[in-house]
mmCIF file with all atom_site columns, C-alpha atoms in Angstrom:
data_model
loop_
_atom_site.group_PDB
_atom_site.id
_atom_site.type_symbol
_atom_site.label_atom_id
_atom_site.label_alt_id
_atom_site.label_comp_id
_atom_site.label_asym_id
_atom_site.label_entity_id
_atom_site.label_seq_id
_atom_site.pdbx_PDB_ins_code
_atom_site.Cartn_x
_atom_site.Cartn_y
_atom_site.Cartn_z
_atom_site.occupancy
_atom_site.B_iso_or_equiv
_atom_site.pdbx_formal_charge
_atom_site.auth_seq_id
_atom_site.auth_comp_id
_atom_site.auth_asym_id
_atom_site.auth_atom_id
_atom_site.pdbx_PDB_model_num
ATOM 1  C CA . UNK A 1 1  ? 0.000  0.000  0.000  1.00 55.00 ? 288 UNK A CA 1
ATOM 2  C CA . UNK A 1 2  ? 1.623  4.027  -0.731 1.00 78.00 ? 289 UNK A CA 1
ATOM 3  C CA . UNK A 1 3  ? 1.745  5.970  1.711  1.00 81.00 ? 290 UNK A CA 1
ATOM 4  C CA . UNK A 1 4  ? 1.827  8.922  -0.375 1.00 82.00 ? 291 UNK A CA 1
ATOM 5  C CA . UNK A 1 5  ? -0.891 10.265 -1.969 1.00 83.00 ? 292 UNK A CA 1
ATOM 6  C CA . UNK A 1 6  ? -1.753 12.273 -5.432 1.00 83.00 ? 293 UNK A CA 1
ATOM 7  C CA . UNK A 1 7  ? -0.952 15.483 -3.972 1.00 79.00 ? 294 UNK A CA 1
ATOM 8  C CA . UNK A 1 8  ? 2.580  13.824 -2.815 1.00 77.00 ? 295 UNK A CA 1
ATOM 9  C CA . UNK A 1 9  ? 2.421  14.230 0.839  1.00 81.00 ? 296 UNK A CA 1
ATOM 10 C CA . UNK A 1 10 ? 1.911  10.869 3.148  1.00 87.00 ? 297 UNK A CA 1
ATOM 11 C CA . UNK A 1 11 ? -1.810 10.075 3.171  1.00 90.00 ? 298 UNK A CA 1
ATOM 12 C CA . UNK A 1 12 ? -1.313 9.808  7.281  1.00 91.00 ? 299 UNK A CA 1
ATOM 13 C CA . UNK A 1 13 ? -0.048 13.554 7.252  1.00 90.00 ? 300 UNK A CA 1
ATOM 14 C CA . UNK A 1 14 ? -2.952 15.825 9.038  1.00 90.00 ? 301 UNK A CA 1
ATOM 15 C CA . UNK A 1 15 ? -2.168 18.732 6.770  1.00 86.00 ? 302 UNK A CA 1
ATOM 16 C CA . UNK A 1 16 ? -4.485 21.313 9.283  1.00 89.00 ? 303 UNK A CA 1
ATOM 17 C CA . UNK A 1 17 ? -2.480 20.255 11.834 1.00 90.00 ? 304 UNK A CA 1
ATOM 18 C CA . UNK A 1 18 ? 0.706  18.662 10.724 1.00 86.00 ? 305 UNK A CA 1
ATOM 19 C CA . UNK A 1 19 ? 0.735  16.139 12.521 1.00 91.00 ? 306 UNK A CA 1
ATOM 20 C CA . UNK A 1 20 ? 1.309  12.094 12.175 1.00 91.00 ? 307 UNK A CA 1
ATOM 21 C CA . UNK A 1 21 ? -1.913 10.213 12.492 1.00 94.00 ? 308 UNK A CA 1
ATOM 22 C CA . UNK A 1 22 ? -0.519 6.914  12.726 1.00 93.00 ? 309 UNK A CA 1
ATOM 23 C CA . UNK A 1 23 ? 2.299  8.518  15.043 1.00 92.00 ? 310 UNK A CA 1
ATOM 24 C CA . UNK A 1 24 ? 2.445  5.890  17.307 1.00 93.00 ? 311 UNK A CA 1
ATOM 25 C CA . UNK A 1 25 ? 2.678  3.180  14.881 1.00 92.00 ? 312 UNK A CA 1
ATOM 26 C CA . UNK A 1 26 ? 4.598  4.833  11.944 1.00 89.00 ? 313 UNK A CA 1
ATOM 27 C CA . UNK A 1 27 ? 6.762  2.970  10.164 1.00 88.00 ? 314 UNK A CA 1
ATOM 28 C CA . UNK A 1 28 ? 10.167 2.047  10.302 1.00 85.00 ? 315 UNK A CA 1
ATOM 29 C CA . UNK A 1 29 ? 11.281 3.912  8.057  1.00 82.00 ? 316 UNK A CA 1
ATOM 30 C CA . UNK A 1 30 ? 9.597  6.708  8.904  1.00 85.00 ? 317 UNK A CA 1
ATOM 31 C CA . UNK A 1 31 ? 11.055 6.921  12.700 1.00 84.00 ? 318 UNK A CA 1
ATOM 32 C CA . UNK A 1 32 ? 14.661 8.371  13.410 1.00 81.00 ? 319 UNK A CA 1
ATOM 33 C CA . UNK A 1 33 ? 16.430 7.309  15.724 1.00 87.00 ? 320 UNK A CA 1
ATOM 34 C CA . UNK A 1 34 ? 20.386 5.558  15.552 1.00 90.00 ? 321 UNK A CA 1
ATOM 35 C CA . UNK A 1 35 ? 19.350 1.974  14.940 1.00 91.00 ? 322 UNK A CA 1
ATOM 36 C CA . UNK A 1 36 ? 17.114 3.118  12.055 1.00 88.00 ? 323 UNK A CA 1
ATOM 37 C CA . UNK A 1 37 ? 19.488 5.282  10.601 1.00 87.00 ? 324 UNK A CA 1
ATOM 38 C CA . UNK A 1 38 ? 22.194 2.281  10.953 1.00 92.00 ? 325 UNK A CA 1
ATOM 39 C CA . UNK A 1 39 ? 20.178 -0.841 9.926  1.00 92.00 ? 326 UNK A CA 1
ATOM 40 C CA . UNK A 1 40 ? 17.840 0.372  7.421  1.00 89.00 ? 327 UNK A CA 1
ATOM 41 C CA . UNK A 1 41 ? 19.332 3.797  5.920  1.00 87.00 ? 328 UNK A CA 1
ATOM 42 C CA . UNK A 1 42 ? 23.158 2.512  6.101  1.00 91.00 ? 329 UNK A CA 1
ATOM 43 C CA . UNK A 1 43 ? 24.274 5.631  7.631  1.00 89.00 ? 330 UNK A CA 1
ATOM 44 C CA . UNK A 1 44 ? 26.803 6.180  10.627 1.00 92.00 ? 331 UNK A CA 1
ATOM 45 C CA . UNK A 1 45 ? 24.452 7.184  13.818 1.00 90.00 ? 332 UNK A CA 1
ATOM 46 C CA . UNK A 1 46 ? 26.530 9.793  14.438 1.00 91.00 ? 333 UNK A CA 1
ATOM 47 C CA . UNK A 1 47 ? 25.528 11.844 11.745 1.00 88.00 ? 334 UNK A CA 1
ATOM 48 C CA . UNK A 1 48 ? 21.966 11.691 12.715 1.00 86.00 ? 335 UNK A CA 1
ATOM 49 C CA . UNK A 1 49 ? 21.816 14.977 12.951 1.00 85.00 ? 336 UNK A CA 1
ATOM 50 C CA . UNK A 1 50 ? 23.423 16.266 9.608  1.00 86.00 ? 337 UNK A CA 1
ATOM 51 C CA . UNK A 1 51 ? 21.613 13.252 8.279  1.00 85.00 ? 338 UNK A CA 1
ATOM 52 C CA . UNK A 1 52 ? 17.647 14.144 9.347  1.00 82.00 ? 339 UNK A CA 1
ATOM 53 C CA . UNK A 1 53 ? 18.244 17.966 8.228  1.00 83.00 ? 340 UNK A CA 1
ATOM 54 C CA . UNK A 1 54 ? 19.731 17.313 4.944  1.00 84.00 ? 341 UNK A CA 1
ATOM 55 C CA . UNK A 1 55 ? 16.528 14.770 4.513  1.00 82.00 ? 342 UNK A CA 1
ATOM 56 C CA . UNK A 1 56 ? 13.973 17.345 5.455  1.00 80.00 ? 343 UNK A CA 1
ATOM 57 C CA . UNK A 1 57 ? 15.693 20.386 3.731  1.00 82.00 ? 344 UNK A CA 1
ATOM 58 C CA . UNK A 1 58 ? 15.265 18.321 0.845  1.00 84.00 ? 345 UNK A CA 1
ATOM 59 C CA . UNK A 1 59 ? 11.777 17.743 1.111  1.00 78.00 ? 346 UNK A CA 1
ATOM 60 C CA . UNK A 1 60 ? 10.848 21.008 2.225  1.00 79.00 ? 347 UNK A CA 1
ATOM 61 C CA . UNK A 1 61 ? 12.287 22.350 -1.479 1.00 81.00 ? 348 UNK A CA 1
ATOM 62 C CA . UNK A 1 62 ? 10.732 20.048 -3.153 1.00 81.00 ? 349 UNK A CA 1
ATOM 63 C CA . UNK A 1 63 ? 7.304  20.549 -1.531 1.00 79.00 ? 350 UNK A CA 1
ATOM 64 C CA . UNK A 1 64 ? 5.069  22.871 -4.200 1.00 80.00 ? 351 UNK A CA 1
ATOM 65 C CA . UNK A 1 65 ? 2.483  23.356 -1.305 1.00 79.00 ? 352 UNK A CA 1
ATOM 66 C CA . UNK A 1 66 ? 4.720  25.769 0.852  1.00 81.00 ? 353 UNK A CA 1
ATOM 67 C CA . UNK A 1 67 ? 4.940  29.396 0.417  1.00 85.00 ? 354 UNK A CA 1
ATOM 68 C CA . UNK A 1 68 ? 8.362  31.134 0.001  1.00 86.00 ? 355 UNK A CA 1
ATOM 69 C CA . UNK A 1 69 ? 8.370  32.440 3.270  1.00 86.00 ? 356 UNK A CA 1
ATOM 70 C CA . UNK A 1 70 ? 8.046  28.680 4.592  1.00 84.00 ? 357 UNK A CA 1
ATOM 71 C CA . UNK A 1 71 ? 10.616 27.635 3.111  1.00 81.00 ? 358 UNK A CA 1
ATOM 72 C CA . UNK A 1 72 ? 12.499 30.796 4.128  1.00 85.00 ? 359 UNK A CA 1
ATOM 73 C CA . UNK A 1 73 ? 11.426 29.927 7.729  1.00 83.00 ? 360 UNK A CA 1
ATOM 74 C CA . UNK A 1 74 ? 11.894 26.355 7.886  1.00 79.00 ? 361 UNK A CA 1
ATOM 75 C CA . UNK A 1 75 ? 15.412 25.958 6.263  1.00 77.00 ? 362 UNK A CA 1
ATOM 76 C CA . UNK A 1 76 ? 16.370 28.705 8.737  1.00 82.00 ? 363 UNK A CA 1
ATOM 77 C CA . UNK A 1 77 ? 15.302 26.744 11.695 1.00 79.00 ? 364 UNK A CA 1
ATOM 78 C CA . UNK A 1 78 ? 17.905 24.023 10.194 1.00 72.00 ? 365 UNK A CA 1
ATOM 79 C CA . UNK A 1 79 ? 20.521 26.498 9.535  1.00 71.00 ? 366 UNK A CA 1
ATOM 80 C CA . UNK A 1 80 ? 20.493 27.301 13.310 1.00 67.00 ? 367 UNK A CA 1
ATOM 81 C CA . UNK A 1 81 ? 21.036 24.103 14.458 1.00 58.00 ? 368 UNK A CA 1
#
């Protein structure tokens, strides 16, 4: 079954309040934490960090829904980190 649907964002995405309906039972590869990042994504758990923000600064750009200023405001919130 996709998880994503025709308008490209995860069908269990709450778009009014973006949040995770299925939080609690997301899958795998959808959670990050070390072992994930290790076992599934083949990636050293010390980079987590550098590794989740280069993964969402990705999708934020590529996401036609969000304004400029989102963007703007989101990859900042990255760039502080």
């Amino acid at each position: 079954m996709a998880l994503v649907g025709d308008d490209g964002w995860c069908k269990n995405f709450d778009k009014a309040t973006r949040t995770c309906l299925i939080y609690a039972e997301r899958p795998l590869f959808c959670r990050v934490t070390p072992e994930v990042i290790r076992d599934l994504y083949h990636e050293d758990p010390a980079d987590l960090d550098a590794w989740a923000i280069h993964c969402c600064t990705e999708h934020i750009l590529s996401n036609p829904d969000l304004t400029d200023d989102e963007v703007e405001v989101l990859v900042a919130q990255f760039e502080e980190t």
